[in-house]
Short mmCIF file of C-alpha atoms and ligand atoms in Angstrom, two decimals:
data_model
loop_
_atom_site.label_atom_id
_atom_site.label_comp_id
_atom_site.label_asym_id
_atom_site.label_seq_id
_atom_site.Cartn_x
_atom_site.Cartn_y
_atom_site.Cartn_z
CA MET O 1 -3.46 -6.96 -21.93
CA ASP O 2 -5.65 -3.92 -21.67
CA VAL O 3 -5.68 -2.00 -18.23
CA ARG O 4 -7.95 0.72 -17.75
CA THR O 5 -7.13 2.72 -15.11
CA PHE O 6 -9.94 4.86 -13.20
CA THR O 7 -8.57 6.81 -10.22
CA VAL O 8 -11.89 7.51 -8.27
CA GLY O 9 -13.26 8.81 -5.30
CA GLN O 10 -11.51 11.24 -2.04
CA ILE O 11 -8.91 9.24 -1.40
CA ALA O 12 -7.73 8.54 -5.26
CA GLU O 13 -7.81 4.96 -5.12
CA ASN O 14 -7.07 3.14 -8.55
CA CYS O 15 -9.77 0.72 -9.81
CA PHE O 16 -8.76 -1.55 -12.96
CA VAL O 17 -10.71 -3.00 -15.93
CA ILE O 18 -8.60 -5.58 -17.42
CA ARG O 19 -8.90 -7.73 -20.07
CA ARG O 20 -6.63 -9.66 -23.05
CA ASP O 21 -6.19 -7.52 -25.92
CA GLY O 22 -9.19 -7.40 -27.87
CA ALA O 23 -11.42 -9.58 -25.73
CA ASP O 24 -14.66 -8.47 -24.93
CA ARG O 25 -15.07 -9.98 -21.42
CA ALA O 26 -13.01 -8.05 -18.58
CA LEU O 27 -12.47 -8.04 -14.70
CA ILE O 28 -12.55 -5.39 -11.96
CA VAL O 29 -10.63 -4.83 -9.82
CA ASP O 30 -11.37 -2.77 -6.36
CA PRO O 31 -14.06 -0.51 -7.49
CA GLY O 32 -13.66 1.99 -4.59
CA ASP O 33 -16.18 4.62 -5.78
CA GLU O 34 -17.70 6.68 -8.57
CA PRO O 35 -19.64 3.69 -9.83
CA ASP O 36 -21.22 5.78 -12.45
CA ARG O 37 -17.95 6.12 -14.09
CA ILE O 38 -16.82 3.01 -14.16
CA LEU O 39 -19.76 1.46 -15.95
CA GLY O 40 -20.18 3.80 -18.14
CA ALA O 41 -16.90 3.00 -19.38
CA VAL O 42 -17.44 -0.70 -19.05
CA ASP O 43 -20.61 0.04 -21.44
CA GLU O 44 -18.91 2.52 -23.77
CA LEU O 45 -16.50 -0.44 -24.19
CA GLY O 46 -18.80 -3.00 -24.92
CA LEU O 47 -17.45 -5.27 -22.12
CA GLY O 48 -19.29 -7.67 -20.22
CA ILE O 49 -17.64 -8.18 -16.56
CA ASP O 50 -16.97 -11.87 -15.46
CA ALA O 51 -15.75 -11.06 -11.72
CA ILE O 52 -15.11 -8.50 -9.36
CA LEU O 53 -11.60 -8.67 -7.47
CA LEU O 54 -11.29 -7.13 -4.26
CA THR O 55 -7.62 -6.98 -2.68
CA HIS O 56 -8.98 -5.73 0.75
CA THR O 57 -11.84 -4.12 2.32
CA HIS O 58 -10.82 -0.77 3.01
CA PHE O 59 -13.54 1.46 2.11
CA ASP O 60 -11.67 3.33 -0.61
CA HIS O 61 -11.22 0.06 -2.38
CA ILE O 62 -15.05 -1.15 -2.21
CA GLY O 63 -17.21 1.78 -1.82
CA ALA O 64 -18.57 1.08 -5.36
CA VAL O 65 -18.72 -3.00 -5.34
CA ALA O 66 -22.56 -3.10 -4.49
CA PRO O 67 -23.58 -0.76 -7.61
CA VAL O 68 -21.34 -2.28 -10.07
CA ALA O 69 -22.12 -5.60 -9.03
CA GLU O 70 -25.89 -5.18 -9.13
CA ALA O 71 -25.54 -3.64 -12.55
CA THR O 72 -22.75 -6.10 -14.24
CA GLY O 73 -24.46 -9.31 -12.93
CA ALA O 74 -20.63 -10.00 -12.10
CA PRO O 75 -19.70 -12.26 -8.68
CA VAL O 76 -17.62 -10.35 -6.17
CA TYR O 77 -14.20 -12.28 -5.02
CA CYS O 78 -13.33 -11.23 -1.52
CA PRO O 79 -10.42 -12.09 1.04
CA GLU O 80 -12.32 -14.56 3.21
CA ILE O 81 -11.53 -13.12 6.38
CA GLU O 82 -12.37 -9.79 5.17
CA VAL O 83 -16.01 -10.46 4.41
CA PRO O 84 -17.73 -9.28 7.34
CA VAL O 85 -16.16 -6.14 6.37
CA LEU O 86 -17.88 -5.82 3.15
CA ALA O 87 -20.91 -7.00 4.61
CA ASN O 88 -21.09 -4.08 6.82
CA ILE O 89 -19.24 -1.39 4.94
CA MET O 90 -20.61 1.64 6.86
CA SER O 91 -19.25 0.48 10.45
CA PHE O 92 -15.68 0.41 9.15
CA THR O 93 -16.34 3.75 7.38
CA PRO O 94 -14.73 6.77 9.25
CA PRO O 95 -16.89 9.81 8.77
CA PRO O 96 -17.25 12.08 6.22
CA PHE O 97 -17.06 9.04 3.68
CA GLY O 98 -19.60 7.43 2.26
CA PRO O 99 -22.88 6.51 2.43
CA PHE O 100 -21.55 3.15 1.13
CA GLU O 101 -23.86 0.32 0.43
CA SER O 102 -22.91 -3.27 2.20
CA TYR O 103 -22.30 -6.23 -0.06
CA ASP O 104 -22.19 -10.22 0.50
CA ALA O 105 -19.44 -11.40 -1.34
CA ASP O 106 -20.26 -14.32 -3.60
CA GLU O 107 -16.80 -16.22 -3.65
CA THR O 108 -14.14 -15.84 -0.98
CA VAL O 109 -9.98 -16.09 -1.68
CA SER O 110 -7.32 -16.14 0.75
CA GLY O 111 -4.59 -17.05 -1.21
CA GLY O 112 -3.31 -20.06 -3.36
CA GLU O 113 -5.91 -20.10 -5.65
CA ARG O 114 -6.09 -20.27 -9.41
CA LEU O 115 -8.85 -18.51 -11.05
CA GLU O 116 -9.59 -18.80 -14.47
CA LEU O 117 -11.83 -15.78 -15.75
CA ALA O 118 -12.32 -13.45 -18.66
CA GLY O 119 -9.70 -15.96 -20.53
CA MET O 120 -7.00 -15.23 -18.11
CA GLU O 121 -5.48 -17.23 -15.15
CA ILE O 122 -5.07 -15.37 -12.32
CA ASP O 123 -3.23 -16.38 -9.41
CA VAL O 124 -4.28 -15.47 -5.35
CA VAL O 125 -1.00 -14.37 -3.37
CA PHE O 126 -2.00 -13.94 0.44
CA THR O 127 0.05 -10.44 1.31
CA PRO O 128 -1.37 -9.51 4.39
CA GLY O 129 0.32 -6.66 6.80
CA HIS O 130 -1.72 -3.68 5.53
CA SER O 131 -5.10 -5.18 6.28
CA PRO O 132 -5.08 -8.89 7.70
CA GLY O 133 -6.73 -10.52 4.80
CA HIS O 134 -4.97 -8.55 1.78
CA VAL O 135 -4.55 -10.44 -1.06
CA THR O 136 -2.81 -9.83 -4.47
CA TYR O 137 -3.67 -11.11 -8.19
CA SER O 138 -0.88 -12.60 -10.01
CA ILE O 139 -1.36 -12.81 -13.89
CA PRO O 140 1.51 -14.67 -14.68
CA ASP O 141 0.83 -14.78 -18.37
CA GLU O 142 0.89 -11.26 -18.35
CA ARG O 143 3.46 -10.49 -15.86
CA ALA O 144 1.10 -8.33 -14.00
CA LEU O 145 0.45 -8.03 -10.02
CA PHE O 146 -2.40 -6.31 -9.16
CA SER O 147 -1.43 -5.51 -5.36
CA GLY O 148 -3.74 -2.99 -3.79
CA ASP O 149 -1.92 -1.35 -0.63
CA VAL O 150 0.87 -3.80 -0.57
CA LEU O 151 3.34 -2.08 -2.57
CA PHE O 152 3.48 1.89 -4.25
CA GLN O 153 5.99 3.89 -6.28
CA GLY O 154 8.32 5.36 -4.14
CA SER O 155 6.58 3.87 -0.87
CA ILE O 156 4.71 1.16 1.06
CA GLY O 157 1.05 0.70 2.48
CA ARG O 158 0.43 1.78 5.84
CA THR O 159 0.17 -0.20 8.76
CA ASP O 160 -1.04 1.76 11.68
CA LEU O 161 -5.12 0.82 10.46
CA PRO O 162 -6.96 -2.48 12.68
CA GLY O 163 -5.56 -5.53 11.43
CA GLY O 164 -2.03 -3.62 9.97
CA ASP O 165 1.41 -5.07 11.36
CA GLY O 166 4.60 -3.78 9.62
CA PRO O 167 6.90 -6.66 9.66
CA THR O 168 4.00 -9.02 8.34
CA LEU O 169 3.76 -6.13 5.71
CA MET O 170 7.50 -6.21 4.81
CA GLU O 171 7.32 -10.24 4.38
CA SER O 172 4.35 -9.97 2.20
CA ILE O 173 6.61 -7.49 -0.05
CA ARG O 174 9.51 -9.66 0.04
CA GLY O 175 7.08 -12.72 -1.08
CA LEU O 176 6.57 -10.63 -4.29
CA VAL O 177 10.06 -9.32 -4.95
CA GLU O 178 11.33 -12.63 -4.46
CA GLY O 179 8.90 -14.72 -5.99
CA PHE O 180 8.40 -12.79 -9.28
CA PRO O 181 10.31 -11.32 -12.45
CA GLU O 182 11.79 -7.85 -11.76
CA GLU O 183 9.78 -6.64 -15.28
CA THR O 184 6.53 -7.74 -13.56
CA THR O 185 4.21 -4.85 -13.88
CA VAL O 186 3.04 -3.79 -10.45
CA TYR O 187 -0.75 -1.79 -10.59
CA PRO O 188 -1.09 -1.03 -7.33
CA GLY O 189 -4.22 0.77 -5.53
CA HIS O 190 -3.10 4.30 -5.00
CA MET O 191 -0.72 6.35 -7.46
CA GLY O 192 1.80 5.67 -10.13
CA ILE O 193 2.13 2.08 -11.91
CA THR O 194 5.69 0.71 -11.56
CA THR O 195 7.58 -2.73 -11.71
CA LEU O 196 9.13 -4.76 -9.12
CA GLY O 197 12.62 -3.98 -10.31
CA ALA O 198 12.15 -0.27 -10.45
CA GLU O 199 10.91 -0.65 -6.72
CA ARG O 200 13.40 -3.06 -5.74
CA ALA O 201 16.32 -0.33 -6.80
CA THR O 202 14.94 3.01 -5.59
CA ASN O 203 12.16 2.48 -3.22
CA PRO O 204 13.34 3.67 0.22
CA PHE O 205 10.92 1.26 2.21
CA LEU O 206 12.66 -1.88 0.34
CA THR O 207 16.31 -1.25 1.54
CA ALA O 208 15.43 -3.69 4.84
CA LEU O 209 15.22 -6.59 2.24
CA ALA O 210 18.24 -5.53 0.49
CA ARG O 211 20.66 -9.05 0.64
FE1 FE2 C 301 -6.03 0.35 2.04
#
């Protein structure tokens, strides 16, 4: 799989452009900011975008959704219960961030779906706790998880924002750690790319999961 990482905006959010090796159809995960940079790369690579996938709707993950969707014509997949946030971004964006353009989701996900997009099979996993509707996108053939703000290299997502809940987040993390092979690559919404096995072994926040 070909994964291009674009760390964008003031919160340094990771947007990913992903496709099968050599494919000319791709997906964009969490276009959080800097739409011109993301679109420029897509153009330079000569890619068509089949879908825009959102893990959750905190502003740092969705700030570029509207311009990227408009330029690519790709449908936007949004966690179902967070659709109102995407549709009214600035009501949920603290100053001084923005302005960002709102967007009405084209498709909704809530976990349990299997999507077939850009020649890839993608399973949607419900992973709440950091936000109430948060989902993780799993590509089993590639042993890859696009997990937004659930699990980070050496850390975990914050749970002090509206709709966040610590025990719920830990159960979501447990579901990923126990439900996927340890060599699974984790592409998180912030900071470095890691694996489930590395986090299970070294992440201090995961000691609570120890058997
Ligand atoms: Fe977030």
